[in-house]
């Protein structure tokens, strides 16, 4: 069995090897850090970290360099840096039990320091954690130590790693996470940040990270079908499916059928519970298709002398900012120009969400130098997305897909006592000289004070702690002779408060068992009528109280006027009288009897 698994690992190494990194000076250096702190017992009860490690062992290309680290109170290196080969993959797979060897605390700072300090060129660090800094100690001393380490990670260590060509990609294995910490560390080092709570989400996050590290060309896979052109030397199909799905069948252009158990020796096929990995060398040109379930995130990458190249695609896109793009085709490393360009070739770029819905798109325009350029319109919603560049002609198609984070140009947070909002520029070109910030809460404008080259403070007015309200933020940015306005996502103050801005109770409403509908209204006694009227008045009174809490900042000046209260009392009385009259009218209708025999 072990020999068989070793053979499969060799196959997987061949399956996932990519020409993308071989054109660089050195293969990628990937360092995986796994959280083994005690909090992971609750935040990763299914030990998704073990699945991630096995996935990485399968997907990292041969000849890359890799290492595995664990951390809690202490940092360990159970798999030192080495070339990714069959022996490395075997050792990586054997480490799964060590991922549940829990330690008491969570020293993220020390883990990043030790895993990244070893000599090397560009290093990619993948950090899987629940993202909570938790150092030894107790009471106020511990709280200060945790806060100091967190601040060091954001303000000192992450910028230092960026200068050393270290990219940190973070994957949070829980919603119970210091998401702001992980995102800011990743953004500072030009890495990706994602949250994964299921094996599928973890797989997706890992694939996005690996595609950043090892870029490759794809061909579109739609409804299980994909086209292979004559210049393709081989393709790698990664096909996802449910655990209990029947085995897939791969059908070539000539109708020949291939399965996991029946395929030529030169086709490498590994079948796992959730996916199949298939490598087909020297494939026939034409349309191929898959019979069986083809889940989301399935893909077909190709090896070909004809490749799609792009300027380094950004890891972070910013709300309100367009993104310039440049791409070109090359053959054997030479940019295609003029007659060398395949006839009718067009290029476009799209920003897609993780469900593959298009968020924005643009057409790239060809230049005389063979480069296609264009500008992707500013994204309108934040979160994880994918930037897709497609080169398409009558007989050739190539795609480049890169995961991106869409973030606001300014990061907003509250100080410790929740009296001040702190704004910090995330976009590298924004500062206090070219950016003016406007802010308001409940229609009241607030002063925004620059306190540094890239930092602003907003002093908050006294707010009802029981009321959740949005802080509105608008930027006026002047760059490259152009001025425009950007409205940022609102920062919700007192997000856990019972009453929202509209006065609605955002807590769970009490439930009641429904009575059977008999088609008749039950007669109402005088006592029930009085009780219902009393309950209705009470409900109206409590509702009025809730509305008052929500609207208090707007109407407080009018509340001092006697005429206002008189008007409200008259309105409430009119509502009660109208309700009573309607109830009596219904009772009169119920007493009426139609003549019958």
Coordinates of C-alpha atoms in Angstrom, one line a residue:
X1 CA 0.0 0.0 0.0
X2 CA 2.8 2.4 0.9
X3 CA 4.5 1.7 -2.4
X4 CA 1.3 2.3 -4.3
X5 CA 0.8 5.6 -2.5
X6 CA 4.4 6.7 -3.3
X7 CA 3.7 5.9 -6.9
X8 CA 0.6 8.0 -6.8
X9 CA 2.6 10.9 -5.3
X10 CA 5.0 10.7 -8.2
X11 CA 2.1 10.7 -10.6
X12 CA 0.7 13.8 -8.8
X13 CA 4.0 15.5 -9.1
X14 CA 3.9 15.0 -12.8
X15 CA 0.2 16.0 -12.9
X16 CA 0.7 19.3 -11.3
X17 CA 4.1 20.3 -12.6
X18 CA 3.7 23.6 -14.4
X19 CA 5.8 25.4 -16.9
X20 CA 5.0 28.8 -15.3
X21 CA 7.8 28.7 -12.6
X22 CA 10.5 26.9 -14.8
X23 CA 10.9 30.1 -16.8
X24 CA 11.9 32.0 -13.6
X25 CA 15.5 31.9 -12.1
X26 CA 14.5 29.7 -9.2
X27 CA 11.5 27.4 -8.4
X28 CA 9.0 28.6 -5.8
X29 CA 9.8 28.4 -2.1
X30 CA 6.7 27.5 -0.1
X31 CA 6.5 27.5 3.7
X32 CA 3.4 26.2 5.4
X33 CA 2.6 27.2 9.0
X34 CA -0.1 25.3 10.9
X35 CA -1.7 26.5 14.1
X36 CA -1.8 23.8 16.8
X37 CA -2.9 26.0 19.6
X38 CA -5.7 24.9 22.0
X39 CA -8.2 27.2 20.5
X40 CA -8.0 25.1 17.3
X41 CA -9.8 22.3 19.0
X42 CA -13.0 24.4 18.8
X43 CA -12.2 26.3 15.6
X44 CA -11.0 23.3 13.6
X45 CA -12.7 20.3 15.2
X46 CA -12.6 18.4 11.9
X47 CA -8.8 19.0 11.6
X48 CA -9.1 20.7 8.2
X49 CA -5.4 21.4 8.5
X50 CA -4.6 17.8 7.8
X51 CA -6.7 18.0 4.6
X52 CA -4.8 21.2 3.6
X53 CA -1.4 19.5 4.2
X54 CA -2.4 16.5 2.1
X55 CA -3.7 18.8 -0.6
X56 CA -0.5 20.8 -0.7
X57 CA 1.6 17.7 -0.7
X58 CA -0.3 16.6 -3.8
X59 CA -0.5 20.0 -5.7
X60 CA 2.9 21.5 -5.1
X61 CA 4.9 21.1 -8.3
X62 CA 8.0 18.9 -8.4
X63 CA 11.3 20.7 -7.9
X64 CA 9.7 23.4 -5.8
X65 CA 11.0 23.9 -2.3
X66 CA 8.7 23.3 0.7
X67 CA 8.7 23.1 4.4
X68 CA 6.1 22.6 7.2
X69 CA 6.0 24.4 10.5
X70 CA 3.7 24.2 13.5
X71 CA 3.1 26.7 16.3
X72 CA 1.3 27.3 19.5
X73 CA 3.4 28.2 22.5
X74 CA 6.5 26.9 20.7
X75 CA 7.4 26.9 17.0
X76 CA 8.5 23.6 15.5
X77 CA 9.7 22.6 12.1
X78 CA 8.8 18.9 11.6
X79 CA 9.5 19.0 7.8
X80 CA 12.6 21.2 7.1
X81 CA 13.1 23.0 3.8
X82 CA 13.7 20.6 0.9
X83 CA 13.0 19.9 -2.7
X84 CA 9.5 18.7 -3.3
X85 CA 9.8 15.1 -4.5
X86 CA 8.2 11.7 -3.7
X87 CA 10.0 11.4 -0.4
X88 CA 9.1 15.0 0.6
X89 CA 5.5 14.3 -0.2
X90 CA 5.5 11.0 1.9
X91 CA 7.0 12.8 4.9
X92 CA 4.5 15.7 4.6
X93 CA 1.6 13.2 4.6
X94 CA 2.9 11.5 7.7
X95 CA 2.7 14.7 9.7
X96 CA -1.1 14.8 10.1
X97 CA -1.1 13.5 13.7
X98 CA 1.2 16.3 14.7
X99 CA -1.4 18.8 13.8
X100 CA -3.6 17.8 16.7
X101 CA -0.7 17.8 19.2
X102 CA -2.2 20.9 20.8
X103 CA -0.3 23.6 22.7
X104 CA -1.8 26.1 25.1
X105 CA -1.1 29.5 23.5
X106 CA -0.9 31.1 20.0
X107 CA 2.3 33.0 19.2
X108 CA 1.7 34.1 15.6
X109 CA 4.5 36.6 15.7
X110 CA 7.2 34.1 16.6
X111 CA 5.9 31.6 14.0
X112 CA 6.1 34.1 11.2
X113 CA 9.6 35.2 12.3
X114 CA 11.1 31.7 12.4
X115 CA 9.4 30.3 9.3
X116 CA 10.5 33.3 7.2
X117 CA 14.0 34.0 8.5
X118 CA 15.8 31.2 6.7
X119 CA 17.8 32.4 3.7
X120 CA 16.2 32.3 0.3
X121 CA 14.9 34.4 -2.5
X122 CA 11.2 35.1 -2.8
X123 CA 9.4 33.1 -0.1
X124 CA 5.7 32.3 0.0
X125 CA 4.4 31.7 3.5
X126 CA 1.0 30.1 3.9
X127 CA -0.4 30.6 7.4
X128 CA -3.4 28.5 8.5
X129 CA -4.7 29.7 11.9
X130 CA -7.7 30.8 13.8
X131 CA -5.9 34.1 13.9
X132 CA -6.1 35.0 17.6
X133 CA -2.9 36.3 19.3
X134 CA -2.8 34.5 22.7
X135 CA 0.4 34.7 24.7
X136 CA 1.3 33.3 28.1
X137 CA 0.3 35.3 31.1
X138 CA -2.8 36.6 32.9
X139 CA -4.8 39.7 33.7
X140 CA -3.8 43.1 32.5
X141 CA -0.2 42.0 31.8
X142 CA -1.4 39.4 29.3
X143 CA -3.8 41.7 27.7
X144 CA -1.0 44.2 27.1
X145 CA 1.4 41.5 25.8
X146 CA -1.2 40.3 23.3
X147 CA -2.0 43.8 22.1
X148 CA 1.7 44.6 21.8
X149 CA 2.4 41.4 19.7
X150 CA -0.6 42.1 17.5
X151 CA 0.6 45.7 16.9
X152 CA 4.2 44.4 16.1
X153 CA 2.8 42.0 13.5
X154 CA 0.9 44.8 11.7
X155 CA 3.2 47.8 12.1
X156 CA 6.6 46.2 12.1
X157 CA 7.0 42.6 11.2
X158 CA 4.7 42.6 8.1
X159 CA 6.4 45.6 6.5
X160 CA 9.8 44.1 7.3
X161 CA 8.9 40.8 5.6
X162 CA 7.7 42.7 2.6
X163 CA 11.2 44.3 2.2
X164 CA 12.7 40.8 2.4
X165 CA 10.6 39.5 -0.5
X166 CA 8.4 37.4 1.8
X167 CA 4.8 37.1 0.8
X168 CA 2.4 35.9 3.5
X169 CA -0.9 34.3 2.5
X170 CA -3.3 33.8 5.4
X171 CA -6.2 31.3 5.6
X172 CA -8.4 31.5 8.6
X173 CA -10.0 28.2 9.6
X174 CA -12.9 29.8 11.5
X175 CA -15.2 32.7 11.7
X176 CA -13.9 33.2 15.2
X177 CA -10.9 35.0 13.9
X178 CA -9.0 38.3 14.2
X179 CA -9.8 38.8 10.5
X180 CA -8.4 42.4 10.5
X181 CA -5.0 41.1 11.7
X182 CA -4.7 38.4 9.0
X183 CA -5.9 40.7 6.2
X184 CA -3.5 43.5 7.1
X185 CA -0.5 41.2 7.4
X186 CA -1.4 39.7 4.0
X187 CA -2.0 43.0 2.3
X188 CA 1.3 44.5 3.7
X189 CA 3.2 41.6 2.0
X190 CA 1.1 41.4 -1.2
X191 CA -0.5 38.1 -0.2
X192 CA -4.0 36.7 -0.3
X193 CA -6.3 36.4 2.7
X194 CA -9.3 34.0 2.9
X195 CA -11.6 32.4 5.5
X196 CA -12.4 28.7 5.1
X197 CA -14.9 26.7 7.3
X198 CA -15.4 23.7 5.1
X199 CA -13.1 21.3 3.1
X200 CA -14.5 22.8 -0.1
X201 CA -13.7 26.4 1.0
X202 CA -10.2 25.3 2.2
X203 CA -9.6 23.7 -1.1
X204 CA -10.6 26.8 -3.0
X205 CA -8.4 29.0 -0.8
X206 CA -5.4 26.8 -1.3
X207 CA -5.9 26.6 -5.0
X208 CA -6.1 30.4 -5.2
X209 CA -2.9 30.7 -3.2
X210 CA -1.1 28.0 -5.3
X211 CA -2.2 29.7 -8.5
X212 CA -0.6 32.9 -7.3
X213 CA 2.6 31.1 -6.6
X214 CA 2.6 28.9 -9.7
X215 CA 0.7 30.7 -12.5
X216 CA -0.4 28.6 -15.4
X217 CA -2.5 28.9 -18.6
X218 CA -6.0 27.4 -18.7
X219 CA -8.5 26.7 -21.4
X220 CA -12.2 27.4 -20.5
X221 CA -14.1 24.5 -19.0
X222 CA -17.9 25.0 -19.6
X223 CA -20.6 22.3 -19.0
X224 CA -17.8 19.7 -18.8
X225 CA -16.4 20.6 -22.3
X226 CA -13.1 22.1 -23.3
X227 CA -11.2 22.7 -26.5
X228 CA -7.6 21.6 -27.1
X229 CA -5.7 23.2 -29.9
X230 CA -2.9 21.7 -32.0
X231 CA -0.2 23.6 -30.0
X232 CA -1.1 22.0 -26.7
X233 CA 1.6 19.5 -25.6
X234 CA -0.4 18.2 -22.7
X235 CA -3.2 19.1 -20.3
X236 CA -3.9 18.6 -16.6
X237 CA -7.5 18.3 -15.5
X238 CA -8.5 18.9 -11.9
X239 CA -12.1 17.8 -11.6
X240 CA -14.1 18.3 -8.4
X241 CA -17.1 16.2 -7.4
X242 CA -19.1 15.1 -4.4
X243 CA -17.7 12.3 -2.2
X244 CA -20.3 9.8 -3.3
X245 CA -20.4 10.8 -7.0
X246 CA -19.8 8.1 -9.6
X247 CA -16.4 8.0 -11.3
X248 CA -15.9 10.4 -14.2
X249 CA -15.3 9.5 -17.8
X250 CA -13.1 11.5 -20.1
X251 CA -14.1 11.5 -23.7
X252 CA -11.7 12.6 -26.5
X253 CA -12.6 14.3 -29.8
X254 CA -12.6 10.9 -31.6
X255 CA -15.0 9.4 -29.0
X256 CA -12.5 7.3 -27.2
X257 CA -13.4 7.0 -23.5
X258 CA -11.0 7.0 -20.6
X259 CA -11.8 6.2 -16.9
X260 CA -9.8 5.8 -13.7
X261 CA -9.7 2.0 -14.2
X262 CA -9.4 1.9 -18.0
X263 CA -6.9 4.3 -19.7
X264 CA -3.6 4.1 -21.5
X265 CA -0.4 3.9 -19.5
X266 CA 0.8 7.3 -20.5
X267 CA -2.3 8.9 -18.9
X268 CA -1.8 9.5 -15.2
X269 CA -5.0 9.4 -13.2
X270 CA -5.5 9.8 -9.5
X271 CA -9.0 9.6 -8.0
X272 CA -9.6 11.1 -4.5
X273 CA -12.9 11.3 -2.6
X274 CA -13.5 14.9 -3.7
X275 CA -11.6 15.3 -6.9
X276 CA -9.8 13.5 -9.8
X277 CA -6.4 14.6 -11.1
X278 CA -5.7 13.6 -14.7
X279 CA -2.7 14.3 -16.9
X280 CA -3.0 13.6 -20.7
X281 CA 0.2 14.0 -22.7
X282 CA 0.2 14.8 -26.4
X283 CA -3.7 15.1 -26.5
X284 CA -5.7 15.0 -29.8
X285 CA -6.8 18.4 -30.9
X286 CA -10.6 19.1 -30.7
X287 CA -13.3 19.2 -28.2
X288 CA -13.0 17.0 -25.1
X289 CA -15.7 16.5 -22.6
X290 CA -16.3 14.9 -19.2
X291 CA -19.2 12.6 -18.4
X292 CA -20.1 12.8 -14.7
X293 CA -20.2 15.5 -12.1
X294 CA -17.9 18.5 -12.7
X295 CA -18.0 20.7 -9.6
X296 CA -17.2 24.4 -9.2
X297 CA -13.5 25.3 -9.3
X298 CA -12.7 22.5 -11.7
X299 CA -10.1 23.5 -14.2
X300 CA -8.0 22.4 -17.2
X301 CA -4.4 23.8 -17.4
X302 CA -2.4 23.4 -20.5
X303 CA 1.3 23.0 -21.4
X304 CA 2.1 24.7 -24.7
X305 CA 4.8 26.8 -26.4
X306 CA 2.0 29.4 -27.0
X307 CA 1.5 31.1 -23.6
X308 CA -0.5 34.1 -22.3
X309 CA 1.6 36.6 -20.3
X310 CA 0.6 39.5 -18.1
X311 CA 2.2 42.2 -16.2
X312 CA 2.2 41.2 -12.6
X313 CA -1.5 41.2 -11.7
X314 CA -2.2 43.0 -8.4
X315 CA -3.1 41.0 -5.3
X316 CA -5.3 43.8 -3.9
X317 CA -7.9 45.8 -5.9
X318 CA -9.4 48.9 -4.2
X319 CA -13.0 50.1 -4.1
X320 CA -13.4 53.2 -6.2
X321 CA -10.1 52.6 -8.2
X322 CA -9.8 51.4 -11.7
X323 CA -7.1 48.8 -12.4
X324 CA -4.7 49.1 -15.5
X325 CA -3.9 45.8 -17.2
X326 CA -1.4 44.7 -19.8
X327 CA -1.2 41.2 -21.5
X328 CA 0.4 39.6 -24.5
X329 CA 1.0 36.3 -26.2
X330 CA 4.4 34.6 -26.6
X331 CA 5.7 31.6 -28.3
X332 CA 8.8 30.0 -27.0
X333 CA 9.4 33.1 -24.9
X334 CA 9.1 35.6 -27.9
X335 CA 6.3 38.2 -27.9
X336 CA 3.9 37.7 -30.9
X337 CA 3.7 40.7 -33.1
X338 CA 2.1 41.4 -36.5
X339 CA 1.8 38.3 -38.7
X340 CA 3.0 36.0 -35.9
X341 CA -0.1 36.8 -33.9
X342 CA -2.9 34.2 -34.4
X343 CA -5.6 35.7 -36.7
X344 CA -8.6 37.3 -35.1
X345 CA -7.1 37.2 -31.6
X346 CA -8.9 39.3 -29.0
X347 CA -8.3 39.9 -25.3
X348 CA -10.6 40.8 -22.4
X349 CA -10.4 41.0 -18.6
X350 CA -13.1 40.2 -16.1
X351 CA -13.4 40.4 -12.3
X352 CA -15.5 37.4 -11.1
X353 CA -16.7 36.5 -7.6
X354 CA -16.0 33.1 -6.1
X355 CA -19.3 31.8 -7.7
X356 CA -18.0 32.8 -11.1
X357 CA -20.4 35.7 -11.6
X358 CA -18.9 38.7 -13.5
X359 CA -18.5 41.8 -11.4
X360 CA -16.8 44.0 -14.0
X361 CA -15.1 43.6 -17.4
X362 CA -13.2 45.4 -20.1
X363 CA -11.8 44.8 -23.6
X364 CA -8.0 45.1 -24.0
X365 CA -6.7 47.0 -27.0
X366 CA -3.9 45.7 -29.2
X367 CA -0.8 47.9 -29.6
X368 CA 1.9 47.8 -32.3
X369 CA 4.3 46.1 -29.9
X370 CA 1.9 43.1 -29.5
X371 CA 0.8 44.1 -26.0
X372 CA -2.9 44.5 -25.2
X373 CA -3.8 47.2 -22.7
X374 CA -7.0 48.3 -20.9
X375 CA -8.5 49.4 -17.7
X376 CA -10.7 47.3 -15.5
X377 CA -13.5 49.5 -14.0
X378 CA -13.4 50.0 -10.2
X379 CA -15.0 47.1 -8.2
X380 CA -18.1 47.9 -6.2
X381 CA -18.0 45.2 -3.5
X382 CA -15.2 44.0 -1.2
X383 CA -14.2 40.5 -0.6
X384 CA -12.3 37.7 -2.4
X385 CA -12.6 37.6 -6.1
X386 CA -10.7 36.4 -9.2
X387 CA -9.1 38.4 -12.0
X388 CA -9.4 36.6 -15.3
X389 CA -7.5 37.6 -18.5
X390 CA -8.6 35.7 -21.6
X391 CA -7.0 35.6 -25.1
X392 CA -9.4 34.2 -27.6
X393 CA -9.2 33.6 -31.4
X394 CA -11.0 31.3 -33.8
X395 CA -8.7 28.4 -33.0
X396 CA -6.8 29.3 -29.9
X397 CA -7.9 30.2 -26.3
X398 CA -5.7 30.9 -23.2
X399 CA -6.8 32.1 -19.8
X400 CA -4.9 33.4 -16.8
X401 CA -6.8 33.4 -13.5
X402 CA -5.4 35.0 -10.3
X403 CA -7.1 35.4 -6.9
X404 CA -7.4 38.9 -5.6
X405 CA -8.6 40.7 -2.5
X406 CA -11.0 43.6 -3.1
X407 CA -10.6 46.1 -0.2
X408 CA -11.5 49.7 0.8
X409 CA -8.7 52.2 0.1
X410 CA -9.0 53.2 3.8
X411 CA -9.2 50.8 6.7
X412 CA -11.5 51.9 9.6
X413 CA -11.3 50.8 13.2
X414 CA -12.2 51.9 16.7
X415 CA -9.9 52.8 19.4
X416 CA -9.9 50.9 22.7
X417 CA -12.7 52.9 24.4
X418 CA -14.7 53.2 21.2
X419 CA -14.6 57.0 21.3
X420 CA -12.6 57.5 18.1
X421 CA -12.6 56.0 14.7
X422 CA -9.1 55.5 13.2
X423 CA -8.7 55.6 9.4
X424 CA -5.5 54.3 7.8
X425 CA -4.7 54.4 4.1
X426 CA -4.4 51.0 2.5
X427 CA -4.0 52.2 -1.1
X428 CA -0.3 52.9 -1.5
X429 CA -0.8 56.3 -3.2
X430 CA -3.3 57.8 -0.8
X431 CA -2.2 60.4 1.9
X432 CA -3.5 63.4 3.8
X433 CA -2.4 65.7 0.9
X434 CA -4.4 64.1 -1.9
X435 CA -7.3 62.7 0.1
X436 CA -10.1 64.5 1.9
X437 CA -12.4 62.5 4.2
X438 CA -16.0 63.4 5.0
X439 CA -17.9 61.6 7.7
X440 CA -21.4 61.7 9.2
X441 CA -23.6 59.7 11.7
X442 CA -27.4 60.0 11.7
X443 CA -27.1 63.0 9.4
X444 CA -24.7 64.9 11.7
X445 CA -21.3 65.8 10.1
X446 CA -18.3 64.9 12.1
X447 CA -14.8 66.4 12.1
X448 CA -12.1 64.3 10.4
X449 CA -8.6 65.3 11.6
X450 CA -5.4 64.2 9.8
X451 CA -2.9 62.9 12.5
X452 CA -0.2 61.6 10.2
X453 CA 0.7 61.2 6.5
X454 CA -1.7 58.3 6.1
X455 CA -3.9 58.4 9.2
X456 CA -7.1 60.3 10.2
X457 CA -9.1 60.4 13.4
X458 CA -12.8 60.9 13.9
X459 CA -14.1 61.8 17.3
X460 CA -17.5 60.2 17.9
X461 CA -20.4 61.9 19.6
X462 CA -22.2 60.3 22.5
X463 CA -24.4 57.5 21.2
X464 CA -27.0 55.3 22.8
X465 CA -25.2 52.0 23.4
X466 CA -28.5 50.1 22.7
X467 CA -28.6 51.5 19.2
X468 CA -26.6 50.3 16.2
X469 CA -25.9 53.1 13.7
X470 CA -23.8 53.4 10.5
X471 CA -20.9 55.8 10.2
X472 CA -20.9 57.1 6.6
X473 CA -17.5 57.8 5.0
X474 CA -16.8 59.5 1.7
X475 CA -13.4 60.3 0.1
X476 CA -12.5 63.0 -2.3
X477 CA -9.3 61.9 -4.0
X478 CA -7.1 63.9 -6.4
X479 CA -4.5 61.9 -8.4
X480 CA -2.9 62.4 -11.7
X481 CA -4.9 65.6 -12.4
X482 CA -8.2 63.9 -11.7
X483 CA -10.6 64.3 -8.8
X484 CA -13.3 61.9 -7.9
X485 CA -15.5 60.9 -5.0
X486 CA -15.6 57.4 -3.4
X487 CA -18.2 56.3 -0.9
X488 CA -16.9 53.6 1.4
X489 CA -18.8 50.8 3.1
X490 CA -20.4 52.2 6.2
X491 CA -18.8 51.3 9.5
X492 CA -21.5 50.1 11.9
X493 CA -21.1 51.4 15.4
X494 CA -22.5 49.3 18.3
X495 CA -23.0 46.4 15.9
X496 CA -24.4 44.1 18.6
X497 CA -27.0 46.6 19.8
X498 CA -30.6 45.4 20.0
X499 CA -32.0 48.3 17.9
X500 CA -30.9 49.1 14.4
X501 CA -31.1 52.5 12.7
X502 CA -34.6 51.8 11.5
X503 CA -35.8 51.0 15.0
X504 CA -36.4 47.3 14.1
X505 CA -35.4 44.8 16.7
X506 CA -32.6 42.8 15.1
X507 CA -32.8 40.1 17.7
X508 CA -34.7 36.9 17.2
X509 CA -38.4 37.4 17.4
X510 CA -40.4 35.2 19.7
X511 CA -42.2 32.4 17.9
X512 CA -45.7 31.2 18.4
X513 CA -47.5 28.0 17.4
X514 CA -50.0 28.7 14.6
X515 CA -53.6 27.9 15.3
X516 CA -55.5 25.7 12.8
X517 CA -57.5 27.7 10.3
X518 CA -61.2 26.7 10.6
X519 CA -62.5 29.2 8.1
X520 CA -64.5 31.0 10.8
X521 CA -63.6 33.7 13.3
X522 CA -64.0 32.8 16.9
X523 CA -66.4 35.1 18.8
X524 CA -64.6 37.5 21.1
X525 CA -65.8 38.0 24.6
X526 CA -65.9 41.4 26.3
X527 CA -63.1 40.4 28.6
X528 CA -60.9 39.2 25.7
X529 CA -61.7 42.5 23.8
X530 CA -60.6 44.6 26.8
X531 CA -57.5 42.4 27.2
X532 CA -56.6 42.6 23.5
X533 CA -57.1 46.3 23.5
X534 CA -54.9 46.7 26.5
X535 CA -52.2 44.5 24.9
X536 CA -52.5 46.4 21.7
X537 CA -52.0 49.7 23.5
X538 CA -49.0 48.3 25.4
X539 CA -47.5 47.0 22.2
X540 CA -48.0 50.4 20.6
X541 CA -46.4 52.1 23.6
X542 CA -43.3 49.8 23.5
X543 CA -43.0 50.2 19.7
X544 CA -43.2 54.0 20.2
X545 CA -40.4 53.7 22.8
X546 CA -38.2 51.7 20.3
X547 CA -38.9 54.2 17.6
X548 CA -38.0 57.0 20.0
X549 CA -34.6 55.4 20.7
X550 CA -33.8 55.2 17.0
X551 CA -35.0 58.7 16.1
X552 CA -34.0 60.5 19.3
X553 CA -31.0 62.3 17.7
X554 CA -33.2 63.7 15.0
X555 CA -36.3 64.7 17.0
X556 CA -34.8 65.6 20.4
X557 CA -35.0 69.3 19.7
X558 CA -38.7 69.1 19.0
X559 CA -39.4 66.9 22.0
X560 CA -39.0 70.0 24.2
X561 CA -42.1 71.6 22.7
X562 CA -45.5 70.9 24.3
X563 CA -47.2 71.0 20.9
X564 CA -45.1 68.0 19.8
X565 CA -46.4 65.8 22.6
X566 CA -49.9 66.9 22.1
X567 CA -49.7 65.9 18.5
X568 CA -48.3 62.5 19.3
X569 CA -50.9 61.9 22.0
X570 CA -53.7 62.7 19.5
X571 CA -52.2 60.4 16.9
X572 CA -51.9 57.5 19.3
X573 CA -55.5 58.1 20.5
X574 CA -56.7 58.1 16.8
X575 CA -55.0 54.8 16.1
X576 CA -56.6 53.2 19.2
X577 CA -60.1 54.5 18.4
X578 CA -59.8 53.4 14.8
X579 CA -58.8 49.9 15.8
X580 CA -61.7 49.6 18.3
X581 CA -64.2 50.7 15.6
X582 CA -62.8 48.2 13.1
X583 CA -63.2 45.4 15.7
X584 CA -66.8 46.3 16.4
X585 CA -67.6 46.4 12.7
X586 CA -66.2 42.9 12.3
X587 CA -68.3 41.6 15.3
X588 CA -71.5 43.2 13.7
X589 CA -70.7 41.3 10.4
X590 CA -70.3 38.0 12.3
X591 CA -73.8 38.3 14.0
X592 CA -75.6 38.7 10.7
X593 CA -77.3 35.5 9.5
X594 CA -78.2 34.8 5.9
X595 CA -81.7 33.3 5.5
X596 CA -81.8 29.5 4.9
X597 CA -84.2 26.7 4.6

